[in-house]
XYZ file of C-alpha atoms in Angstrom:
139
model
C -49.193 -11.473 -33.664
C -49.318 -11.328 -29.768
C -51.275 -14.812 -29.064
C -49.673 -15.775 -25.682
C -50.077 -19.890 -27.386
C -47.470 -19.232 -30.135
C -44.160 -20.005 -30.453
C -41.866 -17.763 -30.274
C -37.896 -17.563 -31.067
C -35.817 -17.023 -27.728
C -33.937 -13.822 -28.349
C -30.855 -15.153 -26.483
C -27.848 -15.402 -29.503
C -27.118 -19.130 -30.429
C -30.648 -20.960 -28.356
C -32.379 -22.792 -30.991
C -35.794 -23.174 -28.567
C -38.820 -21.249 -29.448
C -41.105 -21.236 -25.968
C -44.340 -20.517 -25.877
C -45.035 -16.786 -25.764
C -46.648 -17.190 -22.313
C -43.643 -19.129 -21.203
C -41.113 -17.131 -22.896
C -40.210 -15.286 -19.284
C -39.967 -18.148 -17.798
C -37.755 -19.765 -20.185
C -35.247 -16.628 -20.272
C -34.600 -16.891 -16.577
C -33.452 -20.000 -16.942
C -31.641 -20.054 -20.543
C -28.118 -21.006 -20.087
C -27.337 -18.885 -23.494
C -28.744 -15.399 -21.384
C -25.920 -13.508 -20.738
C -25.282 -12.032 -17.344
C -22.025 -9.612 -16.118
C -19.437 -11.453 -13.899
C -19.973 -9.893 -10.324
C -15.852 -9.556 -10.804
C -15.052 -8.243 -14.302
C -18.743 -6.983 -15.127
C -17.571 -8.931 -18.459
C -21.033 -10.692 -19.792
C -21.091 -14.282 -19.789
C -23.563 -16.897 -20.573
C -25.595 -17.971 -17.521
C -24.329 -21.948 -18.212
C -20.651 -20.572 -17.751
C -21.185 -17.797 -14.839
C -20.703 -19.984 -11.838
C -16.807 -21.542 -13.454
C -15.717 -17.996 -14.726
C -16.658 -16.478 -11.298
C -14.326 -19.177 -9.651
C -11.743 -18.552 -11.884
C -12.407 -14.599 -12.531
C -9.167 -12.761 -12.587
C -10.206 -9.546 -11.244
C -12.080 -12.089 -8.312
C -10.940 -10.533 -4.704
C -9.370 -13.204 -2.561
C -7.871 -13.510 0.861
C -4.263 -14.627 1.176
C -4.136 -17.854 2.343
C -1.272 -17.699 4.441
C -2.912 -17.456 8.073
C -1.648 -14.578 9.586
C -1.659 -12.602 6.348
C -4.226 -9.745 5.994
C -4.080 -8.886 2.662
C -6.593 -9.259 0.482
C -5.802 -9.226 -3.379
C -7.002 -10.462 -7.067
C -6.876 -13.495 -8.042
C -4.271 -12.513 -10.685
C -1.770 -10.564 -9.100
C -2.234 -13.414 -5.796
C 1.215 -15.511 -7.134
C 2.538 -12.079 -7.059
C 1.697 -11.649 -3.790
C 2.367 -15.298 -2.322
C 6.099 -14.986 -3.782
C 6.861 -11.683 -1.110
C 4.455 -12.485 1.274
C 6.097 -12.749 5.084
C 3.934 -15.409 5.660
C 4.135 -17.698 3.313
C 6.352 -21.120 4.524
C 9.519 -21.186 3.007
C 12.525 -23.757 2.948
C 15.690 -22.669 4.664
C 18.258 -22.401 1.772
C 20.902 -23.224 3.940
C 22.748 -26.547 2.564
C 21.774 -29.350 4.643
C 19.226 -27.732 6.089
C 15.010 -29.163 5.719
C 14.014 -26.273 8.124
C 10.987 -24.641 6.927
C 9.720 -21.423 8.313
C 7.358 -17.794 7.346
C 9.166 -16.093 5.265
C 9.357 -12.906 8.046
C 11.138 -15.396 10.167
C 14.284 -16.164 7.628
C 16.893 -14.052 9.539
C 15.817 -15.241 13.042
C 15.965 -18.687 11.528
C 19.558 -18.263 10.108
C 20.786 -16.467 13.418
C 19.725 -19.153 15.555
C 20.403 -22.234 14.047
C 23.036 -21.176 11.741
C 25.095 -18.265 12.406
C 26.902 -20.213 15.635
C 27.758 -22.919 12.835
C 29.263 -19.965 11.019
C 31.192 -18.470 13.423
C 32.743 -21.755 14.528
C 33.721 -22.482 11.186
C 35.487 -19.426 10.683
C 37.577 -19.486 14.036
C 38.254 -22.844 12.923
C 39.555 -21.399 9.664
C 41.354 -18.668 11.461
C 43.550 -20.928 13.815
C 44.390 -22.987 10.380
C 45.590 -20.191 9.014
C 47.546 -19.461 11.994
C 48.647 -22.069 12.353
C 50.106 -22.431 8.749
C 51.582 -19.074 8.934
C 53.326 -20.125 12.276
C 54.828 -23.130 10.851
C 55.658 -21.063 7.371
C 57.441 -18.410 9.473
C 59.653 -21.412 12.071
C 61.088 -22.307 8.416
C-alpha cells in the first residue's frame, strides 16, 4: 500500500488526477483545486481563483485614490468613502457653471466665482423693486 510508483487519488475535492505517489507533493503545490485562505477575508479559495478574488476581495485594504487623501479603507466601504471624501473632484452645481474642483474647496469655489454674481443680482433686484414701489407710490 505505500509503493511511491502507484497512483494515487489527489485529495483536493473535485481533481479527477491521480499522481504518482512520489509526485503527489509535487502535484498538490500546484493543483488549482487546493484551497488556500484569501490574505483579505481568510475565506478559502481554490488556488486557480486566489489571484481574481484577491483583486476583487471586499475586505482588501486600499488607498484612496484621490491624491492628497490619506485614508486608507476596504474595498467595500471605498464608494462610501469616495462620495464624502474632500478630495475627490467634483462639478460645481452652480447653473452654467463646468467648474470642477476637490470637494474641500466647494465654498471657496462658490465665494469667489459666484457669490459677487449673487450679490449683483440681488442689488439689481433691490433697485427694481424700488423702483416699482417709487413709481406705485407717484400714482
Amino acid at each position: 500500500g505505500t509503493c511511491v510508483w502507484a497512483p494515487v487519488k489527489c485529495p483536493n475535492q473535485g481533481c479527477t488526477e491521480s499522481p504518482l505517489r512520489k509526485d503527489l507533493p509535487d502535484h498538490d503545490t500546484i493543483c488549482g483545486l487546493r484551497k488556500l485562505p484569501c490574505t483579505h477575508c481568510t475565506n478559502e479559495v481554490e488556488l486557480r481563483s486566489l489571484m481574481h478574488h484577491e483583486g476583487h476581495c471586499q475586505k482588501a485594504i486600499l488607498e484612496c485614490p484621490n491624491w492628497g487623501c490619506v485614508v486608507n479603507f476596504e474595498r467595500g466601504g471605498m464608494n462610501l468613502h469616495r462620495a464624502a471624501c474632500g478630495h475627490e473632484a467634483v462639478a460645481c452645481k452652480c447653473p452654467g457653471c463646468d467648474a470642477r474642483h476637490l470637494r474641500k474647496d466647494t465654498d471657496a469655489h462658490v465665494a469667489a466665482t459666484h457669490l459677487g454674481s449673487a450679490v449683483k443680482l440681488l442689488q439689481s433686484a433691490w433697485d427694481q423693486n424700488a423702483a416699482l414701489e417709487g413709481s406705485v407710490a407717484e400714482r
